[in-house]
Amino acid sequence: YTWNGDWGHLQIGGTLRQLEFKDARLGVDDTATGWGLSLSGKAMLGRDDIRFMIVGGEGLGRQVALNFANGAAITDTGDLEAIGTLGGFVAYRHWWNQKLRSNAVLSYMEVDNPVRFTGTGVNASNWGGQINLLYSPVPPFTFGIEYLMAERELENGLDGRLDRVQFMAKYAF
């Protein structure tokens, strides 16, 4: 559901899904219920805005964060156990003038893996930040440059960092 106003909008959403796994070789034939709730919005600050979202639930898996976490794990008794996730982001968009704008974004995700069943080589958490500068000389064209950094940690404590500069060009037709 979405509430709209001159101030921006606020939205709540939910999902309910059934996870199923069947494998005669493993002796597994079970289902688990996945669910999730989200709260998101945009607050107008003159021409600028702040956007945000928080999402959490169990069994969301590929439904959030580009399949960062599995939806469920198989227990030692052959049952499916839904995996909990919690994440969100906040973003600020600033218009420098009619043709030039920037965005700054921070995000975080945490997974409550049942390590006994998933092992320690799965994703436990990640965070990321990015900032960009976008230029639109005429309405269908936009050019931009962005710096992105992110870090993830596995359940075994190993972590890694990504730093990236990317360029883009867009023609909207």
Short mmCIF file of N, CA and C in Angstrom, two decimals:
data_model
loop_
_atom_site.label_atom_id
_atom_site.label_comp_id
_atom_site.label_asym_id
_atom_site.label_seq_id
_atom_site.Cartn_x
_atom_site.Cartn_y
_atom_site.Cartn_z
N TYR A 1 0.84 -1.17 0.00
CA TYR A 1 0.00 0.00 0.00
C TYR A 1 0.89 1.24 0.00
N THR A 2 0.49 2.28 -0.71
CA THR A 2 1.28 3.51 -0.81
C THR A 2 0.45 4.72 -0.38
N TRP A 3 1.04 5.56 0.47
CA TRP A 3 0.46 6.85 0.83
C TRP A 3 1.25 7.91 0.08
N ASN A 4 0.57 8.73 -0.71
CA ASN A 4 1.21 9.78 -1.49
C ASN A 4 0.83 11.15 -0.96
N GLY A 5 1.74 12.09 -1.12
CA GLY A 5 1.47 13.47 -0.75
C GLY A 5 2.50 14.38 -1.39
N ASP A 6 2.32 15.66 -1.21
CA ASP A 6 3.30 16.63 -1.71
C ASP A 6 4.66 16.42 -1.05
N TRP A 7 4.67 15.84 0.12
CA TRP A 7 5.88 15.58 0.90
C TRP A 7 6.66 14.40 0.36
N GLY A 8 6.04 13.55 -0.49
CA GLY A 8 6.68 12.35 -1.01
C GLY A 8 5.73 11.18 -0.93
N HIS A 9 6.23 10.01 -0.54
CA HIS A 9 5.37 8.85 -0.35
C HIS A 9 5.95 7.89 0.69
N LEU A 10 5.07 7.07 1.23
CA LEU A 10 5.44 6.03 2.16
C LEU A 10 4.73 4.76 1.69
N GLN A 11 5.45 3.65 1.66
CA GLN A 11 4.89 2.42 1.11
C GLN A 11 5.20 1.25 2.02
N ILE A 12 4.21 0.39 2.24
CA ILE A 12 4.43 -0.87 2.95
C ILE A 12 4.09 -1.99 1.97
N GLY A 13 4.83 -3.08 2.10
CA GLY A 13 4.59 -4.20 1.21
C GLY A 13 4.92 -5.50 1.91
N GLY A 14 4.45 -6.55 1.33
CA GLY A 14 4.73 -7.86 1.90
C GLY A 14 4.75 -8.92 0.83
N THR A 15 5.34 -10.03 1.19
CA THR A 15 5.35 -11.19 0.30
C THR A 15 5.17 -12.44 1.12
N LEU A 16 4.52 -13.40 0.52
CA LEU A 16 4.33 -14.71 1.12
C LEU A 16 4.63 -15.72 0.03
N ARG A 17 5.53 -16.65 0.31
CA ARG A 17 5.90 -17.62 -0.72
C ARG A 17 6.11 -18.99 -0.11
N GLN A 18 6.00 -20.00 -0.97
CA GLN A 18 6.25 -21.37 -0.53
C GLN A 18 7.54 -21.86 -1.16
N LEU A 19 8.44 -22.35 -0.32
CA LEU A 19 9.69 -22.94 -0.77
C LEU A 19 9.51 -24.45 -0.76
N GLU A 20 9.99 -25.12 -1.79
CA GLU A 20 9.82 -26.56 -1.88
C GLU A 20 11.09 -27.19 -2.42
N PHE A 21 11.46 -28.31 -1.82
CA PHE A 21 12.63 -29.05 -2.30
C PHE A 21 12.31 -30.54 -2.26
N LYS A 22 12.54 -31.20 -3.40
CA LYS A 22 12.33 -32.65 -3.49
C LYS A 22 13.57 -33.26 -4.12
N ASP A 23 14.13 -34.26 -3.44
CA ASP A 23 15.26 -35.00 -3.98
C ASP A 23 15.21 -36.41 -3.38
N ALA A 24 14.79 -37.39 -4.20
CA ALA A 24 14.65 -38.76 -3.72
C ALA A 24 15.98 -39.33 -3.25
N ARG A 25 17.08 -38.96 -3.92
CA ARG A 25 18.41 -39.47 -3.51
C ARG A 25 18.76 -39.05 -2.10
N LEU A 26 18.40 -37.82 -1.73
CA LEU A 26 18.70 -37.32 -0.38
C LEU A 26 17.60 -37.65 0.61
N GLY A 27 16.47 -38.12 0.12
CA GLY A 27 15.35 -38.41 0.99
C GLY A 27 14.69 -37.14 1.51
N VAL A 28 14.73 -36.09 0.69
CA VAL A 28 14.16 -34.81 1.10
C VAL A 28 12.93 -34.51 0.26
N ASP A 29 11.84 -34.21 0.93
CA ASP A 29 10.60 -33.80 0.28
C ASP A 29 9.87 -32.92 1.28
N ASP A 30 10.15 -31.63 1.25
CA ASP A 30 9.59 -30.74 2.27
C ASP A 30 9.30 -29.37 1.67
N THR A 31 8.46 -28.63 2.35
CA THR A 31 8.17 -27.25 2.00
C THR A 31 8.38 -26.38 3.23
N ALA A 32 8.62 -25.11 2.99
CA ALA A 32 8.73 -24.12 4.07
C ALA A 32 8.06 -22.85 3.59
N THR A 33 7.57 -22.08 4.52
CA THR A 33 6.93 -20.81 4.18
C THR A 33 7.94 -19.68 4.28
N GLY A 34 7.98 -18.88 3.23
CA GLY A 34 8.80 -17.67 3.25
C GLY A 34 7.90 -16.46 3.33
N TRP A 35 8.36 -15.45 4.02
CA TRP A 35 7.58 -14.22 4.14
C TRP A 35 8.52 -13.03 4.27
N GLY A 36 8.02 -11.87 3.94
CA GLY A 36 8.81 -10.65 4.09
C GLY A 36 7.93 -9.43 4.19
N LEU A 37 8.44 -8.43 4.87
CA LEU A 37 7.77 -7.14 4.99
C LEU A 37 8.75 -6.05 4.61
N SER A 38 8.25 -5.00 3.98
CA SER A 38 9.11 -3.88 3.64
C SER A 38 8.40 -2.57 3.94
N LEU A 39 9.21 -1.60 4.28
CA LEU A 39 8.75 -0.23 4.46
C LEU A 39 9.71 0.64 3.66
N SER A 40 9.16 1.43 2.77
CA SER A 40 10.00 2.29 1.93
C SER A 40 9.33 3.64 1.76
N GLY A 41 10.12 4.58 1.27
CA GLY A 41 9.53 5.89 1.05
C GLY A 41 10.48 6.86 0.40
N LYS A 42 9.91 8.01 0.11
CA LYS A 42 10.67 9.12 -0.45
C LYS A 42 10.15 10.39 0.21
N ALA A 43 11.08 11.18 0.76
CA ALA A 43 10.73 12.45 1.38
C ALA A 43 11.31 13.57 0.51
N MET A 44 10.46 14.46 0.05
CA MET A 44 10.89 15.58 -0.78
C MET A 44 11.50 16.67 0.09
N LEU A 45 12.63 17.19 -0.34
CA LEU A 45 13.31 18.30 0.32
C LEU A 45 13.51 19.39 -0.72
N GLY A 46 12.44 20.10 -1.05
CA GLY A 46 12.50 21.02 -2.18
C GLY A 46 12.60 20.20 -3.45
N ARG A 47 13.63 20.42 -4.23
CA ARG A 47 13.84 19.63 -5.44
C ARG A 47 14.60 18.33 -5.14
N ASP A 48 15.35 18.30 -4.05
CA ASP A 48 16.10 17.13 -3.65
C ASP A 48 15.15 16.12 -2.97
N ASP A 49 15.66 14.92 -2.70
CA ASP A 49 14.85 13.95 -1.98
C ASP A 49 15.73 12.94 -1.25
N ILE A 50 15.13 12.32 -0.26
CA ILE A 50 15.73 11.20 0.46
C ILE A 50 14.83 10.00 0.24
N ARG A 51 15.44 8.88 -0.14
CA ARG A 51 14.71 7.63 -0.36
C ARG A 51 15.26 6.58 0.60
N PHE A 52 14.40 5.67 1.03
CA PHE A 52 14.84 4.65 1.97
C PHE A 52 14.01 3.39 1.80
N MET A 53 14.55 2.30 2.30
CA MET A 53 13.80 1.04 2.36
C MET A 53 14.42 0.17 3.43
N ILE A 54 13.58 -0.52 4.17
CA ILE A 54 14.01 -1.57 5.08
C ILE A 54 13.15 -2.78 4.77
N VAL A 55 13.79 -3.94 4.68
CA VAL A 55 13.09 -5.18 4.35
C VAL A 55 13.62 -6.29 5.22
N GLY A 56 12.73 -7.14 5.68
CA GLY A 56 13.13 -8.27 6.50
C GLY A 56 12.14 -9.40 6.38
N GLY A 57 12.59 -10.58 6.73
CA GLY A 57 11.70 -11.73 6.70
C GLY A 57 12.49 -13.02 6.71
N GLU A 58 11.82 -14.10 6.40
CA GLU A 58 12.43 -15.42 6.36
C GLU A 58 12.09 -16.07 5.03
N GLY A 59 13.07 -16.72 4.43
CA GLY A 59 12.84 -17.42 3.17
C GLY A 59 12.79 -16.50 1.97
N LEU A 60 13.31 -15.28 2.09
CA LEU A 60 13.26 -14.34 0.97
C LEU A 60 14.25 -14.70 -0.13
N GLY A 61 15.42 -15.20 0.25
CA GLY A 61 16.40 -15.67 -0.72
C GLY A 61 16.62 -14.74 -1.88
N ARG A 62 16.37 -15.22 -3.09
CA ARG A 62 16.64 -14.46 -4.31
C ARG A 62 15.73 -13.24 -4.47
N GLN A 63 14.72 -13.10 -3.63
CA GLN A 63 13.78 -11.98 -3.76
C GLN A 63 14.41 -10.64 -3.35
N VAL A 64 15.52 -10.69 -2.62
CA VAL A 64 16.21 -9.46 -2.21
C VAL A 64 17.70 -9.58 -2.49
N ALA A 65 18.34 -8.49 -2.76
CA ALA A 65 19.80 -8.39 -2.87
C ALA A 65 20.42 -9.35 -3.88
N LEU A 66 19.77 -9.54 -5.01
CA LEU A 66 20.33 -10.34 -6.10
C LEU A 66 20.82 -11.71 -5.65
N ASN A 67 19.99 -12.40 -4.88
CA ASN A 67 20.29 -13.75 -4.41
C ASN A 67 21.52 -13.80 -3.50
N PHE A 68 21.67 -12.79 -2.67
CA PHE A 68 22.78 -12.74 -1.73
C PHE A 68 22.71 -13.88 -0.72
N ALA A 69 21.50 -14.31 -0.39
CA ALA A 69 21.31 -15.38 0.59
C ALA A 69 20.38 -16.44 0.01
N ASN A 70 20.54 -17.66 0.50
CA ASN A 70 19.62 -18.72 0.13
C ASN A 70 18.29 -18.51 0.83
N GLY A 71 17.23 -19.07 0.25
CA GLY A 71 15.91 -18.96 0.87
C GLY A 71 15.73 -19.90 2.04
N ALA A 72 16.36 -21.08 1.95
CA ALA A 72 16.21 -22.08 3.01
C ALA A 72 17.41 -23.01 3.01
N ALA A 73 17.52 -23.76 4.07
CA ALA A 73 18.57 -24.77 4.20
C ALA A 73 17.91 -26.11 4.53
N ILE A 74 18.55 -27.20 4.14
CA ILE A 74 18.07 -28.53 4.47
C ILE A 74 18.68 -28.94 5.79
N THR A 75 17.83 -29.30 6.74
CA THR A 75 18.32 -29.71 8.06
C THR A 75 18.79 -31.16 8.03
N ASP A 76 19.37 -31.60 9.13
CA ASP A 76 19.86 -32.97 9.19
C ASP A 76 18.72 -34.00 9.22
N THR A 77 17.50 -33.55 9.44
CA THR A 77 16.34 -34.45 9.40
C THR A 77 15.62 -34.39 8.06
N GLY A 78 16.18 -33.63 7.10
CA GLY A 78 15.58 -33.54 5.77
C GLY A 78 14.49 -32.51 5.64
N ASP A 79 14.35 -31.65 6.62
CA ASP A 79 13.35 -30.58 6.57
C ASP A 79 13.97 -29.31 6.00
N LEU A 80 13.14 -28.44 5.47
CA LEU A 80 13.60 -27.12 5.02
C LEU A 80 13.45 -26.13 6.16
N GLU A 81 14.49 -25.34 6.38
CA GLU A 81 14.45 -24.28 7.38
C GLU A 81 14.66 -22.95 6.66
N ALA A 82 13.64 -22.07 6.72
CA ALA A 82 13.74 -20.76 6.07
C ALA A 82 14.84 -19.94 6.73
N ILE A 83 15.56 -19.17 5.90
CA ILE A 83 16.68 -18.35 6.37
C ILE A 83 16.24 -16.90 6.47
N GLY A 84 16.51 -16.29 7.62
CA GLY A 84 16.12 -14.91 7.87
C GLY A 84 17.09 -13.91 7.27
N THR A 85 16.56 -12.79 6.78
CA THR A 85 17.37 -11.69 6.26
C THR A 85 16.79 -10.36 6.72
N LEU A 86 17.68 -9.38 6.84
CA LEU A 86 17.28 -8.02 7.18
C LEU A 86 18.22 -7.09 6.43
N GLY A 87 17.66 -6.11 5.76
CA GLY A 87 18.49 -5.18 5.01
C GLY A 87 17.77 -3.89 4.71
N GLY A 88 18.52 -2.99 4.12
CA GLY A 88 17.91 -1.72 3.75
C GLY A 88 18.91 -0.78 3.14
N PHE A 89 18.39 0.38 2.73
CA PHE A 89 19.24 1.42 2.16
C PHE A 89 18.64 2.78 2.46
N VAL A 90 19.49 3.79 2.35
CA VAL A 90 19.06 5.18 2.38
C VAL A 90 19.83 5.90 1.28
N ALA A 91 19.15 6.77 0.55
CA ALA A 91 19.76 7.47 -0.57
C ALA A 91 19.33 8.94 -0.56
N TYR A 92 20.26 9.79 -0.93
CA TYR A 92 19.98 11.23 -1.04
C TYR A 92 20.28 11.67 -2.47
N ARG A 93 19.31 12.35 -3.10
CA ARG A 93 19.52 12.89 -4.45
C ARG A 93 19.52 14.41 -4.36
N HIS A 94 20.58 15.00 -4.91
CA HIS A 94 20.74 16.45 -4.90
C HIS A 94 20.83 16.96 -6.33
N TRP A 95 20.03 17.96 -6.65
CA TRP A 95 20.09 18.63 -7.95
C TRP A 95 20.99 19.85 -7.82
N TRP A 96 22.09 19.86 -8.56
CA TRP A 96 23.00 21.00 -8.56
C TRP A 96 22.43 22.13 -9.41
N ASN A 97 21.83 21.76 -10.52
CA ASN A 97 21.12 22.70 -11.40
C ASN A 97 20.19 21.87 -12.28
N GLN A 98 19.62 22.44 -13.32
CA GLN A 98 18.65 21.74 -14.17
C GLN A 98 19.25 20.52 -14.88
N LYS A 99 20.55 20.51 -15.11
CA LYS A 99 21.16 19.45 -15.90
C LYS A 99 22.10 18.53 -15.11
N LEU A 100 22.41 18.89 -13.89
CA LEU A 100 23.43 18.18 -13.11
C LEU A 100 22.86 17.74 -11.76
N ARG A 101 23.03 16.46 -11.45
CA ARG A 101 22.53 15.93 -10.18
C ARG A 101 23.50 14.88 -9.64
N SER A 102 23.37 14.59 -8.34
CA SER A 102 24.19 13.57 -7.67
C SER A 102 23.31 12.73 -6.77
N ASN A 103 23.76 11.51 -6.55
CA ASN A 103 23.11 10.59 -5.61
C ASN A 103 24.18 10.03 -4.69
N ALA A 104 23.82 9.88 -3.42
CA ALA A 104 24.68 9.21 -2.45
C ALA A 104 23.82 8.13 -1.79
N VAL A 105 24.35 6.90 -1.74
CA VAL A 105 23.57 5.75 -1.26
C VAL A 105 24.39 4.93 -0.28
N LEU A 106 23.76 4.50 0.81
CA LEU A 106 24.34 3.55 1.76
C LEU A 106 23.38 2.38 1.90
N SER A 107 23.92 1.16 1.93
CA SER A 107 23.06 -0.02 2.06
C SER A 107 23.71 -1.04 2.99
N TYR A 108 22.87 -1.92 3.54
CA TYR A 108 23.35 -2.96 4.45
C TYR A 108 22.42 -4.17 4.36
N MET A 109 22.99 -5.35 4.52
CA MET A 109 22.20 -6.59 4.52
C MET A 109 22.84 -7.56 5.49
N GLU A 110 22.01 -8.26 6.27
CA GLU A 110 22.50 -9.25 7.21
C GLU A 110 21.64 -10.52 7.07
N VAL A 111 22.31 -11.66 7.13
CA VAL A 111 21.65 -12.95 6.96
C VAL A 111 21.81 -13.78 8.23
N ASP A 112 20.72 -14.39 8.67
CA ASP A 112 20.74 -15.25 9.86
C ASP A 112 20.79 -16.71 9.41
N ASN A 113 21.94 -17.11 8.90
CA ASN A 113 22.12 -18.46 8.39
C ASN A 113 22.12 -19.50 9.51
N PRO A 114 21.46 -20.63 9.30
CA PRO A 114 21.63 -21.75 10.23
C PRO A 114 22.94 -22.46 9.85
N VAL A 115 24.06 -21.95 10.33
CA VAL A 115 25.40 -22.37 9.90
C VAL A 115 25.59 -23.88 10.02
N ARG A 116 24.93 -24.48 10.96
CA ARG A 116 25.04 -25.94 11.13
C ARG A 116 24.64 -26.67 9.84
N PHE A 117 23.73 -26.05 9.07
CA PHE A 117 23.23 -26.69 7.85
C PHE A 117 23.77 -26.04 6.57
N THR A 118 24.11 -24.77 6.62
CA THR A 118 24.58 -24.07 5.41
C THR A 118 26.09 -24.15 5.26
N GLY A 119 26.80 -24.38 6.35
CA GLY A 119 28.25 -24.30 6.32
C GLY A 119 28.69 -22.86 6.55
N THR A 120 29.99 -22.65 6.58
CA THR A 120 30.52 -21.32 6.90
C THR A 120 30.97 -20.55 5.66
N GLY A 121 30.80 -21.12 4.48
CA GLY A 121 31.22 -20.44 3.25
C GLY A 121 30.12 -19.61 2.61
N VAL A 122 29.06 -19.31 3.35
CA VAL A 122 27.94 -18.53 2.80
C VAL A 122 28.01 -17.08 3.29
N ASN A 123 27.34 -16.19 2.58
CA ASN A 123 27.32 -14.77 2.92
C ASN A 123 26.64 -14.53 4.26
N ALA A 124 27.27 -13.72 5.10
CA ALA A 124 26.70 -13.35 6.40
C ALA A 124 26.19 -11.91 6.39
N SER A 125 26.95 -11.00 5.77
CA SER A 125 26.52 -9.59 5.75
C SER A 125 27.26 -8.85 4.64
N ASN A 126 26.71 -7.71 4.28
CA ASN A 126 27.40 -6.82 3.36
C ASN A 126 26.93 -5.39 3.59
N TRP A 127 27.76 -4.48 3.19
CA TRP A 127 27.39 -3.07 3.19
C TRP A 127 27.98 -2.45 1.94
N GLY A 128 27.40 -1.37 1.52
CA GLY A 128 27.91 -0.70 0.33
C GLY A 128 27.60 0.78 0.37
N GLY A 129 28.36 1.52 -0.41
CA GLY A 129 28.13 2.95 -0.55
C GLY A 129 28.50 3.37 -1.96
N GLN A 130 27.80 4.34 -2.46
CA GLN A 130 28.11 4.85 -3.79
C GLN A 130 27.74 6.32 -3.87
N ILE A 131 28.45 7.00 -4.75
CA ILE A 131 28.18 8.40 -5.01
C ILE A 131 28.40 8.64 -6.49
N ASN A 132 27.56 9.48 -7.08
CA ASN A 132 27.70 9.69 -8.52
C ASN A 132 27.45 11.15 -8.89
N LEU A 133 27.73 11.44 -10.14
CA LEU A 133 27.45 12.73 -10.74
C LEU A 133 26.87 12.44 -12.12
N LEU A 134 25.65 12.90 -12.35
CA LEU A 134 24.95 12.65 -13.60
C LEU A 134 24.66 13.97 -14.32
N TYR A 135 24.89 13.96 -15.62
CA TYR A 135 24.72 15.16 -16.44
C TYR A 135 23.76 14.84 -17.57
N SER A 136 22.70 15.62 -17.69
CA SER A 136 21.70 15.46 -18.76
C SER A 136 21.69 16.72 -19.61
N PRO A 137 22.49 16.76 -20.69
CA PRO A 137 22.57 17.98 -21.51
C PRO A 137 21.27 18.31 -22.23
N VAL A 138 20.57 17.28 -22.73
CA VAL A 138 19.25 17.42 -23.34
C VAL A 138 18.41 16.23 -22.88
N PRO A 139 17.09 16.38 -22.83
CA PRO A 139 16.25 15.37 -22.18
C PRO A 139 16.52 13.89 -22.48
N PRO A 140 16.76 13.40 -23.68
CA PRO A 140 16.92 11.95 -23.78
C PRO A 140 18.31 11.44 -23.37
N PHE A 141 19.30 12.30 -23.20
CA PHE A 141 20.67 11.87 -22.91
C PHE A 141 21.05 12.12 -21.45
N THR A 142 21.73 11.14 -20.86
CA THR A 142 22.33 11.30 -19.54
C THR A 142 23.69 10.61 -19.56
N PHE A 143 24.67 11.29 -19.00
CA PHE A 143 26.03 10.75 -18.86
C PHE A 143 26.38 10.81 -17.39
N GLY A 144 27.18 9.85 -16.92
CA GLY A 144 27.50 9.87 -15.51
C GLY A 144 28.78 9.14 -15.17
N ILE A 145 29.25 9.44 -13.98
CA ILE A 145 30.39 8.75 -13.38
C ILE A 145 30.00 8.43 -11.95
N GLU A 146 30.43 7.24 -11.49
CA GLU A 146 30.05 6.80 -10.16
C GLU A 146 31.21 6.06 -9.49
N TYR A 147 31.35 6.29 -8.21
CA TYR A 147 32.29 5.53 -7.39
C TYR A 147 31.46 4.65 -6.46
N LEU A 148 31.79 3.36 -6.42
CA LEU A 148 31.09 2.39 -5.61
C LEU A 148 32.09 1.64 -4.76
N MET A 149 31.76 1.45 -3.49
CA MET A 149 32.57 0.59 -2.63
C MET A 149 31.62 -0.31 -1.86
N ALA A 150 32.05 -1.55 -1.65
CA ALA A 150 31.22 -2.51 -0.94
C ALA A 150 32.12 -3.51 -0.22
N GLU A 151 31.58 -4.11 0.80
CA GLU A 151 32.31 -5.12 1.55
C GLU A 151 31.33 -6.19 1.97
N ARG A 152 31.76 -7.44 1.89
CA ARG A 152 30.93 -8.54 2.37
C ARG A 152 31.74 -9.42 3.30
N GLU A 153 31.03 -10.11 4.18
CA GLU A 153 31.68 -11.03 5.10
C GLU A 153 30.96 -12.37 5.03
N LEU A 154 31.74 -13.44 5.01
CA LEU A 154 31.19 -14.79 5.03
C LEU A 154 31.01 -15.25 6.47
N GLU A 155 30.26 -16.29 6.66
CA GLU A 155 30.04 -16.83 8.01
C GLU A 155 31.34 -17.28 8.67
N ASN A 156 32.36 -17.65 7.89
CA ASN A 156 33.64 -18.09 8.46
C ASN A 156 34.56 -16.92 8.82
N GLY A 157 34.08 -15.69 8.64
CA GLY A 157 34.87 -14.52 9.01
C GLY A 157 35.68 -13.92 7.88
N LEU A 158 35.83 -14.63 6.76
CA LEU A 158 36.53 -14.06 5.61
C LEU A 158 35.72 -12.90 5.05
N ASP A 159 36.43 -11.88 4.60
CA ASP A 159 35.72 -10.75 4.00
C ASP A 159 36.48 -10.23 2.80
N GLY A 160 35.82 -9.45 2.02
CA GLY A 160 36.42 -8.87 0.82
C GLY A 160 35.81 -7.52 0.55
N ARG A 161 36.55 -6.71 -0.19
CA ARG A 161 36.11 -5.35 -0.49
C ARG A 161 36.16 -5.11 -1.99
N LEU A 162 35.22 -4.33 -2.46
CA LEU A 162 35.13 -3.96 -3.86
C LEU A 162 35.18 -2.44 -3.95
N ASP A 163 36.04 -1.92 -4.80
CA ASP A 163 36.07 -0.50 -5.13
C ASP A 163 35.96 -0.41 -6.64
N ARG A 164 35.04 0.42 -7.13
CA ARG A 164 34.81 0.48 -8.57
C ARG A 164 34.46 1.91 -8.98
N VAL A 165 35.01 2.33 -10.10
CA VAL A 165 34.60 3.56 -10.76
C VAL A 165 33.95 3.15 -12.07
N GLN A 166 32.77 3.65 -12.32
CA GLN A 166 32.09 3.28 -13.55
C GLN A 166 31.54 4.52 -14.25
N PHE A 167 31.48 4.42 -15.55
CA PHE A 167 30.96 5.48 -16.40
C PHE A 167 29.71 4.96 -17.08
N MET A 168 28.78 5.85 -17.39
CA MET A 168 27.56 5.42 -18.06
C MET A 168 27.08 6.47 -19.05
N ALA A 169 26.34 5.98 -20.02
CA ALA A 169 25.65 6.84 -20.98
C ALA A 169 24.28 6.24 -21.21
N LYS A 170 23.26 7.07 -21.26
CA LYS A 170 21.89 6.59 -21.40
C LYS A 170 21.16 7.46 -22.42
N TYR A 171 20.44 6.79 -23.30
CA TYR A 171 19.53 7.48 -24.22
C TYR A 171 18.14 6.92 -23.95
N ALA A 172 17.24 7.74 -23.46
CA ALA A 172 15.87 7.31 -23.14
C ALA A 172 14.97 7.56 -24.35
N PHE A 173 14.48 6.48 -24.94
CA PHE A 173 13.59 6.63 -26.09
C PHE A 173 12.28 5.96 -25.84
#
